[in-house]
Coordinates of C-alpha atoms and ligand atoms in Angstrom, one line a residue:
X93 CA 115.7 -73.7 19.5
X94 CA 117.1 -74.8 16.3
X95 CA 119.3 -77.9 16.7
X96 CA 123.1 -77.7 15.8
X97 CA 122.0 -79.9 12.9
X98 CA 119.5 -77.9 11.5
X99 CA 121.6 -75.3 11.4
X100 CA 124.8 -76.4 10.1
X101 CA 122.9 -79.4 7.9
X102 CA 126.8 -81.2 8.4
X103 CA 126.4 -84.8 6.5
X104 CA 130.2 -85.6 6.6
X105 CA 131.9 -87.2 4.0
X106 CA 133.4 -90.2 5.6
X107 CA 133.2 -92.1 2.6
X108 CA 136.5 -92.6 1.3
X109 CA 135.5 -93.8 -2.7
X110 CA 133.8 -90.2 -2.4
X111 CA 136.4 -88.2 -1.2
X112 CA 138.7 -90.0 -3.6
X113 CA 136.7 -89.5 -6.4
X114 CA 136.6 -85.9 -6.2
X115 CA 140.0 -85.2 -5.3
X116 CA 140.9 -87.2 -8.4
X117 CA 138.2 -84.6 -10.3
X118 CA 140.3 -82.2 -9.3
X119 CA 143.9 -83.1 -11.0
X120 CA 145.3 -80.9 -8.6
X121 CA 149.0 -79.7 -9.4
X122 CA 151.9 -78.6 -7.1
X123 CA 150.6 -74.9 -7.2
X124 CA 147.4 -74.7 -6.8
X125 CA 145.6 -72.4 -5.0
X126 CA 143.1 -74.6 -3.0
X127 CA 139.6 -74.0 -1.3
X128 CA 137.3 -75.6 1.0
X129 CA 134.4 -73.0 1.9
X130 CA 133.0 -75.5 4.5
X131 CA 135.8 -77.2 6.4
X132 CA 133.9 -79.8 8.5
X133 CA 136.5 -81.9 10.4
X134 CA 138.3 -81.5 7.5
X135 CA 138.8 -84.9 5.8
X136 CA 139.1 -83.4 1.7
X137 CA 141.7 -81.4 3.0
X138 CA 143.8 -84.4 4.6
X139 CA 143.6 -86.3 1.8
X140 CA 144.8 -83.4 -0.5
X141 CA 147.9 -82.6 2.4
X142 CA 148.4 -86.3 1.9
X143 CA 148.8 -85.7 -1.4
X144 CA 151.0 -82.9 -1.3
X145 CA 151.6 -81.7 2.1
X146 CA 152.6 -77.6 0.7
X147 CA 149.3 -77.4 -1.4
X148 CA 147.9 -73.7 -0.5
X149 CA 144.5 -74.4 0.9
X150 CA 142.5 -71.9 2.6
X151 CA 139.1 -73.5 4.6
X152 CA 136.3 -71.8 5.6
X153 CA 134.0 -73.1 8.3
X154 CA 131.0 -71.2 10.2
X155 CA 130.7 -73.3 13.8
X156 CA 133.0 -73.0 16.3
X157 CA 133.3 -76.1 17.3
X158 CA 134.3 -77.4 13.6
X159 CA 137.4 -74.8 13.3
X160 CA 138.4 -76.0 16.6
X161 CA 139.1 -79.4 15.0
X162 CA 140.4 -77.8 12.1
X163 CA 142.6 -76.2 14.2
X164 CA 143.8 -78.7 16.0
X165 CA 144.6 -81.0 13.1
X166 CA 146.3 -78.5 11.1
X167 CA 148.2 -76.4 13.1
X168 CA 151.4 -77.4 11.8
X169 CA 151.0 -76.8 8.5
X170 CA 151.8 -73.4 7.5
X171 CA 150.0 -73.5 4.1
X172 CA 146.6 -74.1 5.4
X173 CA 144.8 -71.0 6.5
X174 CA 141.7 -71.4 8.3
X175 CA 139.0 -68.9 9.4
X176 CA 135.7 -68.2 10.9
X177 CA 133.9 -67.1 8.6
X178 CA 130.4 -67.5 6.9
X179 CA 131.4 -68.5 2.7
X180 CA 128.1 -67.3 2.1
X181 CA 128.4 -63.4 3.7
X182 CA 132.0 -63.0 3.9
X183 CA 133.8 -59.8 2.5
X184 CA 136.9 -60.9 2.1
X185 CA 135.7 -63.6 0.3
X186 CA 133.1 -60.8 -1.7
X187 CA 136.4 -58.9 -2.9
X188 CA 138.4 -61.9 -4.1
X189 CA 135.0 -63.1 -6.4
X190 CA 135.3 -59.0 -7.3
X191 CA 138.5 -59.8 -8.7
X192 CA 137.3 -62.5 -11.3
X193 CA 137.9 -65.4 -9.1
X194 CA 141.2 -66.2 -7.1
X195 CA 141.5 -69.9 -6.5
X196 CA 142.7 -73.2 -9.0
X197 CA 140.7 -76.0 -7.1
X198 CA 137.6 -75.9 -4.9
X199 CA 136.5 -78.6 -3.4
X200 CA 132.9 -78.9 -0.5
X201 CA 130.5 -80.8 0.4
X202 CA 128.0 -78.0 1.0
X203 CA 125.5 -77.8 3.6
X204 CA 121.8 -79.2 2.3
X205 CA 118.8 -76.7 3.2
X206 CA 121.0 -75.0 6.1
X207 CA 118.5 -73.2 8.2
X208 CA 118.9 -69.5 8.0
X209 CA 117.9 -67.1 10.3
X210 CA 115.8 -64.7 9.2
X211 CA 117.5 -61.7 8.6
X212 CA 120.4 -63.6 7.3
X213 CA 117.7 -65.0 4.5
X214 CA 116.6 -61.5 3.6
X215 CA 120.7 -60.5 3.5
X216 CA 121.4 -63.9 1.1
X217 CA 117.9 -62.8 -1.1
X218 CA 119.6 -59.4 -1.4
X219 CA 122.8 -61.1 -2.1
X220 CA 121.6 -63.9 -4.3
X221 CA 118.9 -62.0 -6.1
X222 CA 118.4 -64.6 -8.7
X223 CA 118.8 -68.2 -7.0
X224 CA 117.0 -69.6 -4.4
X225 CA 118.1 -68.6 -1.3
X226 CA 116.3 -71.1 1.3
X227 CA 118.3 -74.3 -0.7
X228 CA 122.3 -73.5 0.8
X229 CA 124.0 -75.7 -1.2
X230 CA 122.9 -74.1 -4.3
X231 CA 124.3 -70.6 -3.0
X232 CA 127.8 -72.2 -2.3
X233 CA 127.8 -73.8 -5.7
X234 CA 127.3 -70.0 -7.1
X235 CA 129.6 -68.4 -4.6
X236 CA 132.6 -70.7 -5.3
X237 CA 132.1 -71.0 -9.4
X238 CA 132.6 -66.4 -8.9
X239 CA 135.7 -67.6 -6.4
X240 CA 137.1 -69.4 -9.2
X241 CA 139.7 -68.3 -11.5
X242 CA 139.2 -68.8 -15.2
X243 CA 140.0 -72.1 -16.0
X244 CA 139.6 -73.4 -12.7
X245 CA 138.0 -76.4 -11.3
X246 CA 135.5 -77.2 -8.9
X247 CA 134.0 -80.2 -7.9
X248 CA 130.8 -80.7 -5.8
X249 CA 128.8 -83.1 -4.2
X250 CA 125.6 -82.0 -3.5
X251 CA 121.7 -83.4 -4.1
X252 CA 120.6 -83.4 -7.5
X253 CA 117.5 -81.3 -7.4
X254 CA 119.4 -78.2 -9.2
X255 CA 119.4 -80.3 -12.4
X256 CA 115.3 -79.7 -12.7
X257 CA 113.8 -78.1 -10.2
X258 CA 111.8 -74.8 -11.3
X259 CA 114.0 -73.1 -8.3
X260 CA 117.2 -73.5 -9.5
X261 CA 116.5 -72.2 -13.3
X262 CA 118.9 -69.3 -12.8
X263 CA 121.7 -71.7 -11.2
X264 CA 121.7 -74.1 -14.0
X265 CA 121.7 -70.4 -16.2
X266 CA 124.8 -69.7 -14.3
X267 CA 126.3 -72.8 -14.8
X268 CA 125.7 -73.5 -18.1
X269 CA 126.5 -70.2 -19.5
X270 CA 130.1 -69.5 -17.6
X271 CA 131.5 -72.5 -16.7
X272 CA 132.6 -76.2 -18.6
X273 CA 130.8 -79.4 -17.3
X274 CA 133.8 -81.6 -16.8
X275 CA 131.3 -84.5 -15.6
X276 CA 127.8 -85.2 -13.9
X277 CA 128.1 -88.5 -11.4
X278 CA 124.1 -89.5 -10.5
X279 CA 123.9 -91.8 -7.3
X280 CA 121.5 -92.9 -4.0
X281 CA 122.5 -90.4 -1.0
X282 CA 122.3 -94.0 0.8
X283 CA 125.9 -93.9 -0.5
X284 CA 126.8 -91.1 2.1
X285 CA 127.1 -93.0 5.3
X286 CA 124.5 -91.9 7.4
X287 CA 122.3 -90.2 4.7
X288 CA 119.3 -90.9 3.1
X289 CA 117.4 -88.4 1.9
X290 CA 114.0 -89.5 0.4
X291 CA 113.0 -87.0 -1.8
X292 CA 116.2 -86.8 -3.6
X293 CA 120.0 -88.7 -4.8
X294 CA 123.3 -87.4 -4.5
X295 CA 125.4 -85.6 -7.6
X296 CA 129.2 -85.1 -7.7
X297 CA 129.7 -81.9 -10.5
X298 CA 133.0 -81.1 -12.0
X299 CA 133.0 -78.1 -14.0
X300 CA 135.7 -75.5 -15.0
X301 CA 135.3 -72.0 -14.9
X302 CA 134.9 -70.6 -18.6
X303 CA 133.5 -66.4 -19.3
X304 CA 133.8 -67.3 -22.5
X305 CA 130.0 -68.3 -22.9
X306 CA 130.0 -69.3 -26.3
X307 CA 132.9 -72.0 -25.5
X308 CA 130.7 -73.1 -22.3
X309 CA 127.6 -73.8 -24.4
X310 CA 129.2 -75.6 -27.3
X311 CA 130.9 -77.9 -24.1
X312 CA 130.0 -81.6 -24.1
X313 CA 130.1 -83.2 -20.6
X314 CA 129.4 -87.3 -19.6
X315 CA 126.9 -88.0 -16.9
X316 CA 126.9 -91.4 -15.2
X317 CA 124.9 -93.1 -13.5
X318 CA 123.6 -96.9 -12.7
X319 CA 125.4 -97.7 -9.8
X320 CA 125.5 -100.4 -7.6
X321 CA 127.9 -99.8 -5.0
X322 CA 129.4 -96.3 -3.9
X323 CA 133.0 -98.4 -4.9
X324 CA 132.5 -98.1 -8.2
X325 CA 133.4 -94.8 -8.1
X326 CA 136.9 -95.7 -8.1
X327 CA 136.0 -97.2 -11.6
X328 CA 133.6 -95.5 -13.8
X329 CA 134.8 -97.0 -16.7
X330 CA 132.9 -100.1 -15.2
X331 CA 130.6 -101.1 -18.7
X332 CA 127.9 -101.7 -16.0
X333 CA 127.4 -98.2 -15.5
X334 CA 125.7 -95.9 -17.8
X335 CA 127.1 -93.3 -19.4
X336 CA 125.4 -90.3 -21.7
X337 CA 127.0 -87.6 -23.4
X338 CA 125.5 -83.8 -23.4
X339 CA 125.7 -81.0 -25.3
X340 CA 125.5 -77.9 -22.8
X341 CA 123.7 -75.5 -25.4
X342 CA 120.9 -78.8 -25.8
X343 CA 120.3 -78.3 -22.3
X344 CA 120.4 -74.8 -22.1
X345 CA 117.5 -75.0 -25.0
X346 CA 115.5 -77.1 -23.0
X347 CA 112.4 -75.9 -20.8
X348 CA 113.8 -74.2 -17.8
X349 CA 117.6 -75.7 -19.1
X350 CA 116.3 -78.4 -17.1
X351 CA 119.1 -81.3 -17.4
X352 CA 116.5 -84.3 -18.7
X353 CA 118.7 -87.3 -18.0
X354 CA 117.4 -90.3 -20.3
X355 CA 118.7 -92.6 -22.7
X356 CA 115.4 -92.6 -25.0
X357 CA 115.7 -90.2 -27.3
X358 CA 112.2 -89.9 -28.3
X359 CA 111.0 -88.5 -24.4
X360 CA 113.6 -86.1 -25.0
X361 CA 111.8 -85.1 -28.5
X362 CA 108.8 -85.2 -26.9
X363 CA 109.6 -82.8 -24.2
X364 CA 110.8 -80.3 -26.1
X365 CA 108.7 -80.1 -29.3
X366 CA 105.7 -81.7 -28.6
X367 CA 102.6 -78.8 -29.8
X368 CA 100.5 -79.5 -26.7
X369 CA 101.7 -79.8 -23.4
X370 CA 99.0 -81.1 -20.6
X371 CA 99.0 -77.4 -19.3
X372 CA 97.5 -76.4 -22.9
X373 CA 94.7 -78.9 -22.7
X374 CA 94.3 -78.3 -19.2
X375 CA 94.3 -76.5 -15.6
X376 CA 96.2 -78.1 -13.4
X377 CA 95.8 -76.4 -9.8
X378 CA 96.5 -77.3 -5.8
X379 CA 93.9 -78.2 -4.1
X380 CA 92.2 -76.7 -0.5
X381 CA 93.7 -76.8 3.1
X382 CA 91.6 -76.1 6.3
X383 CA 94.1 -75.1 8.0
X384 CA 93.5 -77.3 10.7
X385 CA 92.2 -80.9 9.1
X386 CA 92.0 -82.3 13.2
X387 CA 88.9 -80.1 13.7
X388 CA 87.4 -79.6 10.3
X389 CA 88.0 -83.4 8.3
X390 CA 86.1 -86.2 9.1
X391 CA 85.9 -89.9 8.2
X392 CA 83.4 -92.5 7.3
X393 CA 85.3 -95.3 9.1
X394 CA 87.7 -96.2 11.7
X395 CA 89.0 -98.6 8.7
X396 CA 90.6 -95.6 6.9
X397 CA 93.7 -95.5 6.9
X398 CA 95.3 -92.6 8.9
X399 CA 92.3 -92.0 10.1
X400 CA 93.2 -92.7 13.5
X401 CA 93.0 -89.3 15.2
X402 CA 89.5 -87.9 13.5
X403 CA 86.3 -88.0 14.3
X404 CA 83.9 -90.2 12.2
X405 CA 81.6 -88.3 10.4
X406 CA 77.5 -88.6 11.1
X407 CA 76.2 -89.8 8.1
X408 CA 72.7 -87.3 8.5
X409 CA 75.5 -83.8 8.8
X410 CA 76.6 -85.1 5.0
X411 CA 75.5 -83.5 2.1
X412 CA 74.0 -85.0 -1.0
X413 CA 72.6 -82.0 -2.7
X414 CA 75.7 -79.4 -2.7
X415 CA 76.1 -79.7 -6.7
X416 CA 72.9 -78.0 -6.9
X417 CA 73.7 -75.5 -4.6
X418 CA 74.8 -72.3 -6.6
X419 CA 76.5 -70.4 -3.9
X420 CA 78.5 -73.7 -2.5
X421 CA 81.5 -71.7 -2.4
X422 CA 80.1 -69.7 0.3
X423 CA 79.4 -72.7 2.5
X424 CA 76.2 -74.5 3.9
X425 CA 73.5 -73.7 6.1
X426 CA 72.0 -76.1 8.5
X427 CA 73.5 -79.3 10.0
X428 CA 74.2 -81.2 6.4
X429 CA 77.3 -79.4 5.8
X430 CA 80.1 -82.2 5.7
X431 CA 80.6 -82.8 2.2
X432 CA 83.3 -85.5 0.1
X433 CA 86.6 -84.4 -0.2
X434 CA 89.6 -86.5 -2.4
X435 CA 92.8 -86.6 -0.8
X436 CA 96.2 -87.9 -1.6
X437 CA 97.0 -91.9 -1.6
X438 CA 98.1 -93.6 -4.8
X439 CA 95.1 -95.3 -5.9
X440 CA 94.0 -95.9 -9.3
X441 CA 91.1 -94.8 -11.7
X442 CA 88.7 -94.6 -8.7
X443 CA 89.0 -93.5 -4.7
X444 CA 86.7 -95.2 -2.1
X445 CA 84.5 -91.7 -0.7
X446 CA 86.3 -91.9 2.6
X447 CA 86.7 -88.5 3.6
X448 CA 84.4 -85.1 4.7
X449 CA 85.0 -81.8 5.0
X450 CA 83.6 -79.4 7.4
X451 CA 81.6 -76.8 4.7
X452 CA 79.7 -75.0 6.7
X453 CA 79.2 -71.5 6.5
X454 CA 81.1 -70.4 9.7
X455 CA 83.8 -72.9 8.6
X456 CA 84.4 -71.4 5.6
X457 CA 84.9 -67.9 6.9
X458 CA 87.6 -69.6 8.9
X459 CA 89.1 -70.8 5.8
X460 CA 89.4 -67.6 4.0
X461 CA 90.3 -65.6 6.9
X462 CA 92.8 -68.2 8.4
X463 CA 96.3 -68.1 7.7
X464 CA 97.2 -71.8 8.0
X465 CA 94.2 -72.7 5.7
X466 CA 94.6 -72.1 1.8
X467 CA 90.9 -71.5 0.0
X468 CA 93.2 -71.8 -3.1
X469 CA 91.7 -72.3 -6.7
X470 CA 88.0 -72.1 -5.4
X471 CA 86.3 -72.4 -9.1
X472 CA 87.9 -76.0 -9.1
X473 CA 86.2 -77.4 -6.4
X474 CA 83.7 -79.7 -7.2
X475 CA 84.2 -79.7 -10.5
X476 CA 84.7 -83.4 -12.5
X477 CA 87.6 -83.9 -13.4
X478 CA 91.3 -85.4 -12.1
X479 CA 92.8 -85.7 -8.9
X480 CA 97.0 -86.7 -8.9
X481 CA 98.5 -87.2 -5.9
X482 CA 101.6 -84.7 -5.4
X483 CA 103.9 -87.2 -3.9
X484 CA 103.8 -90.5 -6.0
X485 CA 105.0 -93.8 -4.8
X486 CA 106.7 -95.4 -7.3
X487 CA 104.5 -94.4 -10.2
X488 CA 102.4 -91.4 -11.1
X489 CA 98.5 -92.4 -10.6
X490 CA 95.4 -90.5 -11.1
X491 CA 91.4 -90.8 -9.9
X492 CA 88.6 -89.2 -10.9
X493 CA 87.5 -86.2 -8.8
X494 CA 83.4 -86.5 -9.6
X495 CA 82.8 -83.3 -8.8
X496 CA 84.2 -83.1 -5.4
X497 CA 86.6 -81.1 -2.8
X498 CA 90.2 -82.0 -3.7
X499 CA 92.8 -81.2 -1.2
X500 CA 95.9 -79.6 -1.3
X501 CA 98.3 -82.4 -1.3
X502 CA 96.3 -83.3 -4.7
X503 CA 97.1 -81.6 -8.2
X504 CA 93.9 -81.0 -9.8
X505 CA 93.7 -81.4 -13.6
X506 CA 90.3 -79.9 -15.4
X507 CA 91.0 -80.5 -19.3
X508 CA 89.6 -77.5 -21.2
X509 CA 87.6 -80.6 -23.5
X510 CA 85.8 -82.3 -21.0
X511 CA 85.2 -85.2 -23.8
X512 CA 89.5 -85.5 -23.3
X513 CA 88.5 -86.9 -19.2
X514 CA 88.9 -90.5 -19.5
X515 CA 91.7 -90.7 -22.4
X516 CA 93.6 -88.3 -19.7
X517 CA 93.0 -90.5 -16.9
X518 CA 94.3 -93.7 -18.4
X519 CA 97.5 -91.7 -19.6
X520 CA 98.3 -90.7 -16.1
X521 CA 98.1 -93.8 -14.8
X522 CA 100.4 -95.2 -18.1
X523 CA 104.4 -96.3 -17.6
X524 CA 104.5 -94.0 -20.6
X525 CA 103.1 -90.8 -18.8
X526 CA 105.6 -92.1 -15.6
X527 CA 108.9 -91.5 -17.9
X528 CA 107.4 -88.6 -19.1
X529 CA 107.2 -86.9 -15.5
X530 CA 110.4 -88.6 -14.2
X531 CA 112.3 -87.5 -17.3
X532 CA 111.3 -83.9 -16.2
X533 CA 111.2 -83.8 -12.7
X534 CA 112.9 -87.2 -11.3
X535 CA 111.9 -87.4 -7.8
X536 CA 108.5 -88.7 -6.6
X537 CA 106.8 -85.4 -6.6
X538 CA 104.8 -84.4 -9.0
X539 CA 103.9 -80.0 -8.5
X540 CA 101.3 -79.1 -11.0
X541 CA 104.2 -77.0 -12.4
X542 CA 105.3 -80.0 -13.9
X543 CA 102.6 -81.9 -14.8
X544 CA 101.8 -78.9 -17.1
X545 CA 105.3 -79.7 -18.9
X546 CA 104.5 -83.5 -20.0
X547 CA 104.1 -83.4 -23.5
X548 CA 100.4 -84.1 -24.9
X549 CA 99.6 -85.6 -27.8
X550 CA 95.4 -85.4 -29.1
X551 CA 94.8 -88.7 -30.1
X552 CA 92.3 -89.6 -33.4
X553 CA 88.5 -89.7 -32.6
X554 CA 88.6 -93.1 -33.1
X555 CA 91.3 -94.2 -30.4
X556 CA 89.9 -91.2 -28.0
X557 CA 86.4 -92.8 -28.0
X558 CA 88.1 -96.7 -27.6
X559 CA 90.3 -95.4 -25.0
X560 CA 87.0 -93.5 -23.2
X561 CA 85.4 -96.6 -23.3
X562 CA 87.5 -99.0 -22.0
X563 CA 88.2 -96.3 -19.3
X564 CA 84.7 -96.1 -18.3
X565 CA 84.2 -99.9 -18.1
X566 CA 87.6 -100.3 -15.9
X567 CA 85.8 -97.5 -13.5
X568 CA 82.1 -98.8 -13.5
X569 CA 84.3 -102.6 -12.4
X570 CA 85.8 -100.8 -9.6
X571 CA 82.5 -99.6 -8.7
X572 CA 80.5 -102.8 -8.5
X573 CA 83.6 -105.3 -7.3
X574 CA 86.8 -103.1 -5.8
X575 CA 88.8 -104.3 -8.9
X576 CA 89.0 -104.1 -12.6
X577 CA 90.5 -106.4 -15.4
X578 CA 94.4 -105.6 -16.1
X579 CA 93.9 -106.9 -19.3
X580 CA 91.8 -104.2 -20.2
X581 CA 94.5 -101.6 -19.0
X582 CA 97.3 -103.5 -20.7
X583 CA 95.6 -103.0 -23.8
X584 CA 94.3 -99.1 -23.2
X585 CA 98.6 -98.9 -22.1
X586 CA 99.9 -100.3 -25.3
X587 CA 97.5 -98.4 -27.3
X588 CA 98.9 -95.2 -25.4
X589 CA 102.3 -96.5 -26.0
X590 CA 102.0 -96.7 -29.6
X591 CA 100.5 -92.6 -29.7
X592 CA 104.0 -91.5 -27.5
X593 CA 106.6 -93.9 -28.8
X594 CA 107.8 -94.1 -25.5
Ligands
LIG648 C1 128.3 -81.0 5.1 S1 129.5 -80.4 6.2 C2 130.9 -80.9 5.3 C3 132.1 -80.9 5.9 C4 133.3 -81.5 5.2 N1 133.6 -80.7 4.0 C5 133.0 -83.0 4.8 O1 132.7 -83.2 3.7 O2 133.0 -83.8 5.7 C6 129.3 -78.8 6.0 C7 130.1 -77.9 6.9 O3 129.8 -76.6 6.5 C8 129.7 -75.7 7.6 N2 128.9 -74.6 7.3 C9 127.5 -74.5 7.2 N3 127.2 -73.3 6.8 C10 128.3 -72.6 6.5 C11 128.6 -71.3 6.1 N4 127.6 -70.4 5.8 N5 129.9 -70.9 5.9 C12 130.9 -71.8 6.2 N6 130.7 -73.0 6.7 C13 129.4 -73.4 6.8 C14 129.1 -76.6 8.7 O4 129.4 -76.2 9.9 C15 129.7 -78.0 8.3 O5 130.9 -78.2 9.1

């Protein structure tokens, strides 16, 4: 049973700076035709009747429950038309985008990730060929900039993962290419009472509907950001906040028209003319999935940590010899078949061998036959090379993967140079590598989709074989005393600092 929140993923906007700020957005004038696609209980649309109590509004809203209250609190006013409808399906709603667009202002805080049921998926995939249908809030962003009329306006708030995730390419293709960014306001969803989502912050966009694509791409819009307090949205002339100015056809030329948010003009360069990016110098692939990590993973220690519910692992059953074994990808016979595998945890240069994976023969037929488990990039496995952790805390970090089983909540990265191991290892784990990756993908995660787009730069002999060094010697430390001398990283950072200019 899917809970009513699932479904209808409601996060009211019972913030009044919010709701203020976007009416504001809107500069709404006595005739406009007004639109709400997803009513909720309804507060834009008191403060607009507030505002003007004959404004033409027409609200959609999909539960029952929700138009009940809409009902009830807007009964009286003639001009307000309310139905039961889904914005996302409905036909009367498909012939008025036919038309070019009928309304002046939208306004909507759209559902986040609504669950769909199934069919209705396959209906919005049909409907929506190009977007990405399982993220709702970027299908209502589409449907309403089509309900439009030109030169209307629209404002949003919504999370901002459609200004760089891979997903939303053809949104932000949409976007930039028929409408006007009016402005761009970046802030923590722990601004919407009640909400706090971690993977990503909240956006309000204002744009205006423009077919005239050459006019949208030569459109400069502000973004701001910074903020404190959700009140200083009542004032974002504030000097503490900071502001940038963008050229839409800069952003449309970047990769994916990704919006790269930054005030340092260099990462920006970087980004989009560096000659290498990491993916040219190296694979970078997910690691492997059992499918069920309860039965097949093991650990050295009840010390571990998460390592409460699995078993600890015999130290006879583990393996030694496997990198000699040619046909280790078809598993191993006899009772040493646990073998070391690297999995996520932000941790530095080296990992502590703390984990082993079931790789026995019969387990590996499980593996490729079951439909949980993902046997995914196979020639990587126990290969040397670099293991970073998919989900980053505050910074991006990498460890070595010395020829060992990486798993899938690792991105594994196997430079085509082998000699470029080291230099590559103290970049990831640089402040200088961490605004590259958070310029092009802010939230924590790091997919090996991205971590193919941070620009690379080869470094002279000289500084590759300092850098290697000094790499090595931080490693062979963590080996001998669990530590290593900052100093030496400091110095390997500045160095790395110096190559990027960032
Ligand atoms: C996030 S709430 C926002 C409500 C209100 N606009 C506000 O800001 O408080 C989203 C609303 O959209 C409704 N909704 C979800 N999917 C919908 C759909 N496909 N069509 C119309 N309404 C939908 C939900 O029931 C919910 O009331």
């Amino acid at each position: 049973m899917v809970s009513e929140k699932k479904k209808y993923q409601a996060y009211y906007t019972k913030s009044t700076p919010i709701v203020e700020y976007m009416i504001n957005q809107l500069s709404l004038q006595p005739l406009d035709k007004i639109f709400e696609p997803c009513g909720g209980d309804g507060v834009f649309i008191e403060s607009i009747l507030d505002k003007n109590e004959f404004a033409q509004i027409d609200i959609c809203e999909l539960n029952t429950d929700s138009v009940k209250i809409l009902n009830n609190k807007f009964s009286e006013f003639p001009n307000v038309k309310i139905r039961e409808c889904d914005t996302l399906l409905d036909s009367e709603l498909n012939l008025k985008s036919r038309f070019g667009g009928v309304y002046d202002k939208i306004i909507a805080n759209p559902p986040y990730g609504a669950w769909q049921e199934h069919e209705k998926r396959t209906t919005l995939k049909k409907m929506y060929p190009s977007l990405y249908a399982k993220e709702s809030y970027g299908l209502f962003l589409y449907r309403c900039i089509e309900l439009l009329k030109e030169g209307g306006v629209l404002s949003f708030i919504i999370p901002d993962t459609f200004l760089n995730l891979h997903m939303h390419k053809e949104l932000r293709n949409h976007i930039l290419n028929r409408t006007q960014i009016l402005d761009l306001v970046l802030f923590p969803s722990s601004f919407f009472p009640g909400v706090n989502f971690g993977y990503a912050n909240l956006s309000i966009i204002t744009l205006k509907k423009n077919n005239n694509n050459t006019e949208c791409l030569k459109n400069s819009f502000t973004v701001i950001s910074g903020f404190d307090d959700v009140s200083q949205l009542s004032n974002v002339d504030n000097k503490f906040l900071k502001t940038y100015s963008f050229n839409q056809k800069d952003i449309y030329n970047n990769p994916d028209h990704a919006f790269l948010v930054t005030e340092n003009n260099n990462i920006l360069k970087l980004i989009n003319q560096s000659k290498f990016k990491i993916g040219d110098i190296a694979d970078c692939v997910t690691g492997f999935y059992s499918g069920n990590d309860k039965e097949f993973l093991q650990v050295i220690s009840p010390e571990i940590k998460n390592s409460k519910n699995y078993k600890l692992v015999k130290i006879e059953t583990i393996n030694r010899d496997y990198k000699n074994n040619s046909n280790i990808l078809n598993g191993i016979l006899g009772d040493q078949h646990f073998v070391p595998i690297v999995k996520g945890g932000n941790i530095k240069y080296l990992k502590q061998e703390s984990w082993f994976m079931n790789w026995s023969n019969t387990a590996i037929q499980h593996y490729k036959a079951d439909k949980k488990a993902r046997f995914q990039n196979p020639k990587y496995y126990f290969r040397f090379g670099i293991g970073v952790p998919m989900i980053s805390s505050s910074n991006i970090t990498a460890s070595l993967i010395e020829h060992k089983l990486f798993d899938q909540s690792i991105v594994g990265v196997f430079p085509k140079d082998e000699n470029l191991t080291y230099y590559l290892l103290a970049f990831f784990n640089s402040p200088t590598c961490n605004k590259l990756i958070r310029t092009i993908n802010p939230s924590a995660n790091n997919p090996a989709n991205y971590i193919k787009k941070i620009p690379f730069i080869t470094p002279k002999k000289t500084i590759l074989e300092f850098i290697t060094e000094k790499t090595k010697g931080i490693i062979d430390e963590i080996r001998e005393t669990g530590n290593y001398n900052k100093s030496d990283e400091l110095e390997i950072q500045s160095i790395i600092e110096k190559i990027y200019k960032v």
